[in-house]
Short mmCIF file of C-alpha atoms and ligand atoms in Angstrom, two decimals:
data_model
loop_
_atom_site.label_atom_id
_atom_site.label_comp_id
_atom_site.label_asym_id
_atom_site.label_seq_id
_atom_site.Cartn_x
_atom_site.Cartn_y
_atom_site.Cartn_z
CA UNK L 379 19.24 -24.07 15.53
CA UNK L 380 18.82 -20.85 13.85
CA UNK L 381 19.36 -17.57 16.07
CA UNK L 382 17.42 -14.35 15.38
CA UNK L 383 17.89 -10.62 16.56
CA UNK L 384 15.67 -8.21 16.05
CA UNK L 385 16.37 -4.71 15.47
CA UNK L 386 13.25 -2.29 16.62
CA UNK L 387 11.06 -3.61 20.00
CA UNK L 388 7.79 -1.36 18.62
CA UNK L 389 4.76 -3.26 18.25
CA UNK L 390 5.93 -5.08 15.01
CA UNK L 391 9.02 -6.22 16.64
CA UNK L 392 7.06 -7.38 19.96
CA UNK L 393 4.63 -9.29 18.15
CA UNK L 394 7.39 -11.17 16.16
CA UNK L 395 8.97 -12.30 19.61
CA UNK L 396 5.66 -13.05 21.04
CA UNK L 397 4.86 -15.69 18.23
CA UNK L 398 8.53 -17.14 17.79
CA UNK L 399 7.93 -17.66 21.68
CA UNK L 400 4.24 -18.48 21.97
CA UNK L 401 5.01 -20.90 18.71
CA UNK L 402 8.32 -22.37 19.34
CA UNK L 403 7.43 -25.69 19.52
CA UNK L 404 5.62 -25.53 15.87
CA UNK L 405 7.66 -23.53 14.15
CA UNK L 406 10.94 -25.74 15.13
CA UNK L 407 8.22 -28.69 13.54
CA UNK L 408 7.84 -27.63 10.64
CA UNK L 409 11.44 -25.50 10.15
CA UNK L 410 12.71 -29.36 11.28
CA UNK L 411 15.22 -27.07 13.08
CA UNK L 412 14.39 -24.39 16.39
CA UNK L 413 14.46 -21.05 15.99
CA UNK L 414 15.90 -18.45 18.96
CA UNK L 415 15.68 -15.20 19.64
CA UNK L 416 19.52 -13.92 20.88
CA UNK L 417 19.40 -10.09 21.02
CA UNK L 418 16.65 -7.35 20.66
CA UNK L 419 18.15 -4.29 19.73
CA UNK L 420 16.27 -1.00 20.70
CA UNK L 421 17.47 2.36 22.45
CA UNK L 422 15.20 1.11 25.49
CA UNK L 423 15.25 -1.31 28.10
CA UNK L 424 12.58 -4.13 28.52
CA UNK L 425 12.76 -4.95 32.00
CA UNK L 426 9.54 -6.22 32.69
CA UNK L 427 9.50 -8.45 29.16
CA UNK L 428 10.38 -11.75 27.77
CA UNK L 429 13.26 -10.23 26.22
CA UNK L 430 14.91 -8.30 29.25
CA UNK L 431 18.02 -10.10 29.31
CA UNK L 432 18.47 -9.92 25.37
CA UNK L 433 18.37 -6.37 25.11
CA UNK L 434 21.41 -4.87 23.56
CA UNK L 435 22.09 -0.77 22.77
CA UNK L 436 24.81 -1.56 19.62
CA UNK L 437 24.34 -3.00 16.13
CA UNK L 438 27.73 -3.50 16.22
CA UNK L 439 27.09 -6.98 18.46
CA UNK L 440 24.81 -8.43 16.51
CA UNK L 441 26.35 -7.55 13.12
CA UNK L 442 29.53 -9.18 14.22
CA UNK L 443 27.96 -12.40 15.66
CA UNK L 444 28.64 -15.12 13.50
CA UNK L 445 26.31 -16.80 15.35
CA UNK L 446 23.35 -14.50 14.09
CA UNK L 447 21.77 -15.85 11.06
CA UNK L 448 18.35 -13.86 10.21
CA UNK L 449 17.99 -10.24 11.26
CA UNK L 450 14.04 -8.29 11.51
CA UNK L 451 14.52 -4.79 11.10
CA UNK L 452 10.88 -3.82 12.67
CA UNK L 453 12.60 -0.23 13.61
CA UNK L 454 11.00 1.56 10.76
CA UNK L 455 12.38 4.21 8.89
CA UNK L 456 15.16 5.20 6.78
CA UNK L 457 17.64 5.69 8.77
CA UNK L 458 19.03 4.04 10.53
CA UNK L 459 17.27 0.60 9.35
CA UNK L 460 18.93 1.41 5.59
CA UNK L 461 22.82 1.31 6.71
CA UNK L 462 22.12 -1.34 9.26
CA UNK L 463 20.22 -3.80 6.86
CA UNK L 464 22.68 -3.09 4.38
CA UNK L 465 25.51 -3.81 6.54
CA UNK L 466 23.83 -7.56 7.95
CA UNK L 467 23.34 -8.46 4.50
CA UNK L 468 26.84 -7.67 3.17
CA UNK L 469 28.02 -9.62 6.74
CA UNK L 470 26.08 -12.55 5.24
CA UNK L 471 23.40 -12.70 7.41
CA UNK L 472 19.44 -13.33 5.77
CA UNK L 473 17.42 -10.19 6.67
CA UNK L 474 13.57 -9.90 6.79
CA UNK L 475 11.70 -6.34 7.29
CA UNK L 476 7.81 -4.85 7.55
CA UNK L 477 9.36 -1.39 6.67
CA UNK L 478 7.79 -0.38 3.14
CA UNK L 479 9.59 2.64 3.01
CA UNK L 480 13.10 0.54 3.13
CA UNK L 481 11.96 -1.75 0.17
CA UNK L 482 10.40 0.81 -1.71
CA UNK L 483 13.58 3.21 -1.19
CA UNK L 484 16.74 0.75 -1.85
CA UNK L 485 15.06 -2.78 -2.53
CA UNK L 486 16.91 -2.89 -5.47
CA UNK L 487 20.18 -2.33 -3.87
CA UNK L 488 19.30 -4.41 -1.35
CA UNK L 489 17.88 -7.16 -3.43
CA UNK L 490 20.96 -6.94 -4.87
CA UNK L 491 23.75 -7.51 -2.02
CA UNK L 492 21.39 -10.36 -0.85
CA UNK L 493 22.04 -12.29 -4.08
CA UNK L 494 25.43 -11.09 -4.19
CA UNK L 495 25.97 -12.97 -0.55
CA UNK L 496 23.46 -15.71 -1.61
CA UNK L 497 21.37 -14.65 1.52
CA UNK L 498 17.47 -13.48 1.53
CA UNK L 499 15.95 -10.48 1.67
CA UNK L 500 12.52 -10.82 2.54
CA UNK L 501 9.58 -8.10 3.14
CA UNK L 502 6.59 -10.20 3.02
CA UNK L 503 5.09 -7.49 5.76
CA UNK L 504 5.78 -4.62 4.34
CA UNK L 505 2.47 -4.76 1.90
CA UNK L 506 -1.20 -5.45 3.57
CA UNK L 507 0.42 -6.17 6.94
CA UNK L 508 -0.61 -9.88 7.53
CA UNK L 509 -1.85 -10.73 3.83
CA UNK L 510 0.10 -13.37 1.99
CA UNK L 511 0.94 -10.83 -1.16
CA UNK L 512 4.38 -10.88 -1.65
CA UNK L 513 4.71 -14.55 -1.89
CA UNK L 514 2.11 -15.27 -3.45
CA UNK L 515 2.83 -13.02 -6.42
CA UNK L 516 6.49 -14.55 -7.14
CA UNK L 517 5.92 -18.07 -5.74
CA UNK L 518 1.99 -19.19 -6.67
CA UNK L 519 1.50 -16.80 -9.37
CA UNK L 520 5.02 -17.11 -10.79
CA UNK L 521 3.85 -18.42 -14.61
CA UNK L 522 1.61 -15.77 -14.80
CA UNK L 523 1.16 -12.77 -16.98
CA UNK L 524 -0.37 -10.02 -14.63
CA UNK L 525 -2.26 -7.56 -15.88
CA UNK L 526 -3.35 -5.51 -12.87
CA UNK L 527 -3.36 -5.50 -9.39
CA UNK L 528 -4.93 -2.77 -7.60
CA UNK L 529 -5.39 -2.64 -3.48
CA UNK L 530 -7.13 -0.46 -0.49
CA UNK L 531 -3.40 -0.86 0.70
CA UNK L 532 -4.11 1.56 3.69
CA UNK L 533 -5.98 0.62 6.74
CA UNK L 534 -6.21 4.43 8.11
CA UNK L 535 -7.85 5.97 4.95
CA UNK L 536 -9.96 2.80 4.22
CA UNK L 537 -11.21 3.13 7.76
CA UNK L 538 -11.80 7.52 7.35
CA UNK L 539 -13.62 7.10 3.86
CA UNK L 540 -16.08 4.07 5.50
CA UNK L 541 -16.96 6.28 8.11
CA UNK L 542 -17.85 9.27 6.20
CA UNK L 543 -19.65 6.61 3.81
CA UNK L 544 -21.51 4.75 6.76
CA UNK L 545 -22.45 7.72 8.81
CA UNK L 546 -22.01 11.27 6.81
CA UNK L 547 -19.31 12.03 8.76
CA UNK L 548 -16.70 14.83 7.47
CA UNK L 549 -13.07 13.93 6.69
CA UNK L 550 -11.43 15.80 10.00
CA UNK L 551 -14.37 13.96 12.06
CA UNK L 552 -13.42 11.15 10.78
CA UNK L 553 -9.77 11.36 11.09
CA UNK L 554 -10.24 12.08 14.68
CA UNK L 555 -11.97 9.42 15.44
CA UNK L 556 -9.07 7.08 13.51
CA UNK L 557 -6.50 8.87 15.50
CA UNK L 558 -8.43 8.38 18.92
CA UNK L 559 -8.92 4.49 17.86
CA UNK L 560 -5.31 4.64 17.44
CA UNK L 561 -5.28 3.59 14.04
CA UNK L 562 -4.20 7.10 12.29
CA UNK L 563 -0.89 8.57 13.50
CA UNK L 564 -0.75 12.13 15.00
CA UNK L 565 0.37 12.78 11.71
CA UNK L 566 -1.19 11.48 8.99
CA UNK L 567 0.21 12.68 6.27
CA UNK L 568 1.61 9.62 4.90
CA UNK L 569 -1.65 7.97 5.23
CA UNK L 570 -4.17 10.37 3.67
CA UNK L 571 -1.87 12.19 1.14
CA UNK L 572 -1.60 8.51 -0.49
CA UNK L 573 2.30 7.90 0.09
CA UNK L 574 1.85 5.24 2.09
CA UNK L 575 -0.27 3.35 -0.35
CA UNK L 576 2.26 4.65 -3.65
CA UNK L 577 5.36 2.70 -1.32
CA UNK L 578 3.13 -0.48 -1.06
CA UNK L 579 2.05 -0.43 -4.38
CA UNK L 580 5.28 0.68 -6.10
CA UNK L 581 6.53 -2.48 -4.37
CA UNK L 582 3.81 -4.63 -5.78
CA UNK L 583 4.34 -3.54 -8.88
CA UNK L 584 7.96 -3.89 -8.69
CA UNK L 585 7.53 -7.89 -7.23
CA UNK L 586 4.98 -8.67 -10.32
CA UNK L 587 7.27 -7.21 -12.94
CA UNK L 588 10.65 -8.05 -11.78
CA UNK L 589 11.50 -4.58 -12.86
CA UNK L 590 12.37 -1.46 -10.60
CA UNK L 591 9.99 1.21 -9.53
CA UNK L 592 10.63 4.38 -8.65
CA UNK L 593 7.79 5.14 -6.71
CA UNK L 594 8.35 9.19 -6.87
CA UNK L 595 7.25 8.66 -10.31
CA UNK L 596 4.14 6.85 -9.33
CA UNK L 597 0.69 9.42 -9.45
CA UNK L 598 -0.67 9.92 -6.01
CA UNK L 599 -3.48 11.52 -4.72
CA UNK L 600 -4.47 11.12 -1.37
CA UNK L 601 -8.36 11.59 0.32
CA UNK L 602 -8.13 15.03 2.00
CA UNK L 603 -9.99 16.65 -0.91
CA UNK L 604 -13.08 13.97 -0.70
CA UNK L 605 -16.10 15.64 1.35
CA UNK L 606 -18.74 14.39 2.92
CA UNK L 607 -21.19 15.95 -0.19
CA UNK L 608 -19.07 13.86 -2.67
CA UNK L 609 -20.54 10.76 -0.04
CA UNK L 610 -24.28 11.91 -0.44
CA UNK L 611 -23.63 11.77 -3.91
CA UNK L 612 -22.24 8.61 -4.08
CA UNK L 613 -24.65 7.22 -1.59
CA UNK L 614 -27.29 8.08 -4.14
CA UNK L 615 -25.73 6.71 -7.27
CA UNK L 616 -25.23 3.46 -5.21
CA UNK L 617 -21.65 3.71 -4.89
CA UNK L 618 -18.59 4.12 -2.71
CA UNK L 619 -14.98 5.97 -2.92
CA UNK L 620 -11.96 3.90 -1.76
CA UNK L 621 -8.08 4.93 -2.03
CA UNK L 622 -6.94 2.36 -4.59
CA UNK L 623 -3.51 1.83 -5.50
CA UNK L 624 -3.16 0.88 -8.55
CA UNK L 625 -0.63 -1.17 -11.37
CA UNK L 626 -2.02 -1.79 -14.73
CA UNK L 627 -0.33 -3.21 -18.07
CA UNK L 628 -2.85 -1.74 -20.90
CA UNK L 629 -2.02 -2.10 -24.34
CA UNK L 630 1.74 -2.70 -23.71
CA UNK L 631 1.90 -0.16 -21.59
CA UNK L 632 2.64 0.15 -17.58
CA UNK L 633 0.98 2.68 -15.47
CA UNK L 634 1.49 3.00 -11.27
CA UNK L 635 -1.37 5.53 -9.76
CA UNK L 636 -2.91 6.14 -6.08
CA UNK L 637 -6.29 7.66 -6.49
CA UNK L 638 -9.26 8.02 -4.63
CA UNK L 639 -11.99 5.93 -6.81
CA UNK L 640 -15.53 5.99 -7.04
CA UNK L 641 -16.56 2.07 -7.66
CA UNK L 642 -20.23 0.29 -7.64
CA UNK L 643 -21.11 -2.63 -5.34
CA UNK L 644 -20.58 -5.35 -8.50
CA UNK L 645 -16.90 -4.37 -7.72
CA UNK L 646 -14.45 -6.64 -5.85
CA UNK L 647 -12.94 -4.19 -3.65
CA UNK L 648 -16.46 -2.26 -2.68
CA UNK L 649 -17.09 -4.76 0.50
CA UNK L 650 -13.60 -3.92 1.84
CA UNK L 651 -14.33 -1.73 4.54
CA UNK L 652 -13.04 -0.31 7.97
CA UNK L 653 -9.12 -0.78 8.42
CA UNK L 654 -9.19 -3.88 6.22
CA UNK L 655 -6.85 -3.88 3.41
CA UNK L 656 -8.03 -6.11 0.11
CA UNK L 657 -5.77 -6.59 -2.77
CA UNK L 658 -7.32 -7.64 -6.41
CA UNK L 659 -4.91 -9.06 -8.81
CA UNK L 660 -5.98 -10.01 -12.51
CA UNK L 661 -3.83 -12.34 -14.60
CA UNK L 662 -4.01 -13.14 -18.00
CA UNK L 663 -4.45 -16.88 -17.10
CA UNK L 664 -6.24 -16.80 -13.81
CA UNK L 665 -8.63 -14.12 -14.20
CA UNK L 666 -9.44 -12.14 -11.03
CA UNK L 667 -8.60 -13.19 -7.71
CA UNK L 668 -8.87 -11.07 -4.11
CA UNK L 669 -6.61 -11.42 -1.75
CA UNK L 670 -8.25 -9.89 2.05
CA UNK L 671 -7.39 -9.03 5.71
CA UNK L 672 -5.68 -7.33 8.57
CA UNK L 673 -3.31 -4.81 6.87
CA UNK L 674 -1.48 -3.44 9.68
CA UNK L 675 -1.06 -4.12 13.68
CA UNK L 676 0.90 -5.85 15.60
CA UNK L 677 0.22 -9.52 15.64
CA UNK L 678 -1.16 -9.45 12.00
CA UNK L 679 1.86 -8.10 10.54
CA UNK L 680 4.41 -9.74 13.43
CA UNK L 681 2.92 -13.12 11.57
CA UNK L 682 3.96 -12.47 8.05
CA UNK L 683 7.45 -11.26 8.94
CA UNK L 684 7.75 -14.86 10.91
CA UNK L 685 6.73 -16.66 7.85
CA UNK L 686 9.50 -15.16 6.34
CA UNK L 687 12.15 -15.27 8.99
CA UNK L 688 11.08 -19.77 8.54
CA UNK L 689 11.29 -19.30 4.95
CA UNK L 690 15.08 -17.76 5.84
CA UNK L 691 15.73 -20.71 7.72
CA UNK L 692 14.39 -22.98 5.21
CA UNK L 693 16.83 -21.25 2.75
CA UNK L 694 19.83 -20.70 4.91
CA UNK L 695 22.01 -21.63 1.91
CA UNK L 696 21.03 -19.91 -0.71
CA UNK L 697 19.26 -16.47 -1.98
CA UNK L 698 15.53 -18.02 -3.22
CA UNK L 699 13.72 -14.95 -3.90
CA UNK L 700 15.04 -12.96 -6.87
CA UNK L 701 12.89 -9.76 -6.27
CA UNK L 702 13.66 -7.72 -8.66
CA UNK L 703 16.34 -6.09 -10.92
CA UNK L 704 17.73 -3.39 -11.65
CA UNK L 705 15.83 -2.73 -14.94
CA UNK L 706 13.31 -0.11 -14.35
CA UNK L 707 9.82 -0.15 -15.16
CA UNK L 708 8.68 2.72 -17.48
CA UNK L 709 5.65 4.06 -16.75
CA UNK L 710 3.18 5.52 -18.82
CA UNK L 711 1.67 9.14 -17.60
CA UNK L 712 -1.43 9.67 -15.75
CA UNK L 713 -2.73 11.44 -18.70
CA UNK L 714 -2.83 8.24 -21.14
CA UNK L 715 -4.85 6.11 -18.65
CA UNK L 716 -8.22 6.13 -19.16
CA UNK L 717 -11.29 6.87 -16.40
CA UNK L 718 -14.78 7.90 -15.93
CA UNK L 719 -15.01 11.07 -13.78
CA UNK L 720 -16.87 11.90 -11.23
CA UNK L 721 -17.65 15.93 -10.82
CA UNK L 722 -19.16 18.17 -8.91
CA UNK L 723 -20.28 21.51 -10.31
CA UNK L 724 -21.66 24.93 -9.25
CA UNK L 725 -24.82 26.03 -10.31
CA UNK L 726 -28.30 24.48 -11.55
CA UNK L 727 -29.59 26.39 -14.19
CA UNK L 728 -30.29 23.90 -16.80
CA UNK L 729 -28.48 26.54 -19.68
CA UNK L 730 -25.67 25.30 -18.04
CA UNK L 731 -26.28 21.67 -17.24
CA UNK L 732 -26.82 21.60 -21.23
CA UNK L 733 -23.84 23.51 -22.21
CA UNK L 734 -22.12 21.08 -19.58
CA UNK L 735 -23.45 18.22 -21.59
CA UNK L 736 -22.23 19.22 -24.79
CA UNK L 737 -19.14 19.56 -24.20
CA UNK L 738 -18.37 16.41 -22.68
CA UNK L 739 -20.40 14.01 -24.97
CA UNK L 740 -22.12 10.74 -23.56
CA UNK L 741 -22.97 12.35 -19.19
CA UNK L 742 -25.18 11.20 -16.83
CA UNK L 743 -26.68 14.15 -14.92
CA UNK L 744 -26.87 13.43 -10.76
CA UNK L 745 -28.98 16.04 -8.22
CA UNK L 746 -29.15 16.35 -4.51
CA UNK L 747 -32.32 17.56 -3.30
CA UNK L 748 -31.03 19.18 -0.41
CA UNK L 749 -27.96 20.48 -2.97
CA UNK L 750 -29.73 23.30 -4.60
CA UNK L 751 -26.76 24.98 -5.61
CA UNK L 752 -24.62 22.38 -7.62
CA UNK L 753 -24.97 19.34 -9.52
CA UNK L 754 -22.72 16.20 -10.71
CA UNK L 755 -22.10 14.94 -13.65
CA UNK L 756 -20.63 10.89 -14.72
CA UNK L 757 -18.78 11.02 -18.13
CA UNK L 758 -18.16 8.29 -20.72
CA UNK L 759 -14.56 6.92 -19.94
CA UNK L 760 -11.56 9.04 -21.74
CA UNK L 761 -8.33 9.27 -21.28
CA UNK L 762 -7.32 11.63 -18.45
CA UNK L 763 -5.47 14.38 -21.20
CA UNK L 764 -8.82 14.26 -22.82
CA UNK L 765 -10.59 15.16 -19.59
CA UNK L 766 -7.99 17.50 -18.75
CA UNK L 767 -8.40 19.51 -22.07
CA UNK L 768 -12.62 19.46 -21.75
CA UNK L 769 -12.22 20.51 -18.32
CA UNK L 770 -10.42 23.50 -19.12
CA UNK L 771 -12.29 24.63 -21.87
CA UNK L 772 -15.37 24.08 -19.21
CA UNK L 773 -13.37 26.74 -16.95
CA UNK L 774 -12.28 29.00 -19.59
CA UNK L 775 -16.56 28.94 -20.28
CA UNK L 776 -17.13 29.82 -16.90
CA UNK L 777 -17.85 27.01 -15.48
CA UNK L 778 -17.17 26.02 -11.62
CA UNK L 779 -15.79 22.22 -11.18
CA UNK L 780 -16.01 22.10 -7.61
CA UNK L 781 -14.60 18.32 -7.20
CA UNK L 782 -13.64 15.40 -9.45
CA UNK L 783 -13.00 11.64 -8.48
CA UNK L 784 -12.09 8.77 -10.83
CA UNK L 785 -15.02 6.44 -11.48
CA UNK L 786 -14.63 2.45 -12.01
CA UNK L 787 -18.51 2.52 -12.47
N1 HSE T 2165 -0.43 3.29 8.36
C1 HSE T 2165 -0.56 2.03 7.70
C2 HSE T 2165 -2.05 1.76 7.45
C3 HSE T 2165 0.05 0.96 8.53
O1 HSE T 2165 -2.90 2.50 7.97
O2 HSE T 2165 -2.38 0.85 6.71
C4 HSE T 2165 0.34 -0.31 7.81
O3 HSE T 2165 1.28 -0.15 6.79
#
């Protein structure tokens, strides 16, 4: 028998009791051994739940049970999930987490001590909640060469920007309604400023290149500039905008971005709507392939850390998954990769919309009848210094860019 305690009784950690419970039976099956859950450890008591009588207040108990062998950490956080986790895995014990902000933070310390003590690490949940990613990557994709892999990693934002696609709505009606649904937090600034997608997709990048990432160097740029005007528009080009996060190796070169992107309905990611998460990844062997589902809540994301707490107890003997190491992953700057752009400028006068069009070469000219006022432009894909350099010169002429979005178009 394996014994598990779980550190955190949230919704993650609740819904990882309620399966090892509800699933006992199977999951001893096909572990060939049962696993138990001995202690929950939260501030709280439980009273009225399956776990009342497990409930303990100090790590120090389950740390120093022998008998403990897999530890979730489903508390969240940096502190203090970091010195806990760090401490279970140094005492020997396999630990499995849903907290991207651990991984992304000290996975490679981490990583590290759990090879060190020939004991797992595993964080299957921590990217697109209940999607098999993680795994998948390093296990069924482990001879290939991947090129890209770019996500709608964040259920909140995926779920604001399909509203204000579906219905016109404006990004703080939209938000509301998220946070009402429960799905955005009372605040969202991880969500819509992009961080939460640059953790998941700095540990992504991190799994498919075996190399650390430091995701404060990763570009990221969340949705609270995109309007409800840059939807009309889109809506008449036959597009839509989703937050992608983004790894790409181009010409020997690795770049990490989170962007909001403006992408047609040929494209993989387009029909990934609501809080749905969808994760492409390209390899140089297997071409594309999409990987879809429930990217956060409880039971979704409960299920992928107890795949990993059987894949502990599979591996009770030895550290399997080699993450990463401590090499780090250079990337390339923002300004080298290469986009169309999407803008939005003031004025009509068609002196302008010509001068406009000289400058930036190859541009598809967009109008809003109910817009008078402005007009958008598409441009030929450049690299982003390129852009950079033609959009100042635009300014410097007196021109008024009133919004810009990447285009995939
Ligand atoms: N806030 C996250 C989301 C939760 O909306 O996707 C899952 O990581």
């Amino acid at each position: 028998m394996k014994n598990v305690a779980v550190m955190g009784y949230g919704t993650v950690g609740s819904g990882v009791v309620e399966i090892l419970l509800k699933n006992r039976g199977q999951i001893a099956e096909k572990n060939g051994e049962d696993i138990a859950v001995k202690y929950v450890l939260d501030l709280r008591e439980f009273p009225d739940s399956p776990v009342a009588d497990k409930i303990i207040h100090d790590f120090e108990v389950l740390v120093n049970d022998e008998t403990v062998d897999i530890v979730v950490e489903t508390m969240g956080g940096l502190n203090p999930s970091y010195p806990f986790v760090k401490r279970c895995l140094e005492a020997g014990k396999h630990v499995v987490t849903s907290n991207k902000a651990l991984v992304a933070a000290y996975g490679t310390e981490l990583l590290q001590i759990a090879r060190e003590r020939q004991v797992n690490f595993l964080f299957e949940a921590s990217v697109g909640g209940g999607i098999p990613i993680i795994r998948p990557l390093y296990q069924s994709l482990a001879g290939e060469k991947i090129e890209e892999i770019t996500g709608i990693l964040n259920g909140t934002t995926n779920y604001i920007l399909t509203k204000m696609g579906e219905n016109g709505e404006s990004f703080d009606a939209a938000l509301k309604k998220a946070q009402e649904l429960g799905y955005a937090e009372r605040n969202p600034e991880a969500d819509v400023e992009g961080y939460d997608t640059c953790r998941k997709i700095a540990i992504l990048t991190a799994v498919s290149t075996g190399c650390e990432v430091n995701y404060e160097e990763i570009y990221t740029e969340g949705i609270t500039g995109i309007t409800d005007v840059d939807f009309r528009y889109a809506k008449k080009m036959g597009t839509s905008i989703k937050l992608f996060g983004s790894s790409r190796m181009q010409q020997g070169k690795a770049f990490a971005w989170v962007a909001p992107v403006m992408i047609p309905p040929s494209h993989p990611l387009y029909a990934v709507s609501d809080v749905f998460n969808g994760i492409l990844v390209k390899g140089e062997a297997l071409g594309v392939s999409m990987f879809y589902g429930s990217g956060a809540g409880k039971l979704p994301t409960a299920s992928a850390v107890v795949a990993d707490i059987v894949d502990a107890a599979k591996n009770s003997h030895k550290n399997v998954y080699g993450g990463w190491s401590s090499r780090k992953l250079e990337l390339s700057s923002m300004e080298e990769a290469e986009h169309r752009y999407f803008a939005r400028i003031a004025g009509c006068e068609k002196d302008s919309i010509d001068s406009v069009k000289k400058e930036l070469g190859q541009t598809e000219v967009i109008k809003l009848e109910e817009e008078s006022g402005e007009y958008a432009i598409l441009t030929d894909k450049m690299p982003e210094k390129e852009w950079n350099q033609k959009k100042d010169k635009l300014a410097a002429d007196g021109v008024e860019i009133l919004q810009v979005i990447r285009a995939e178009v």
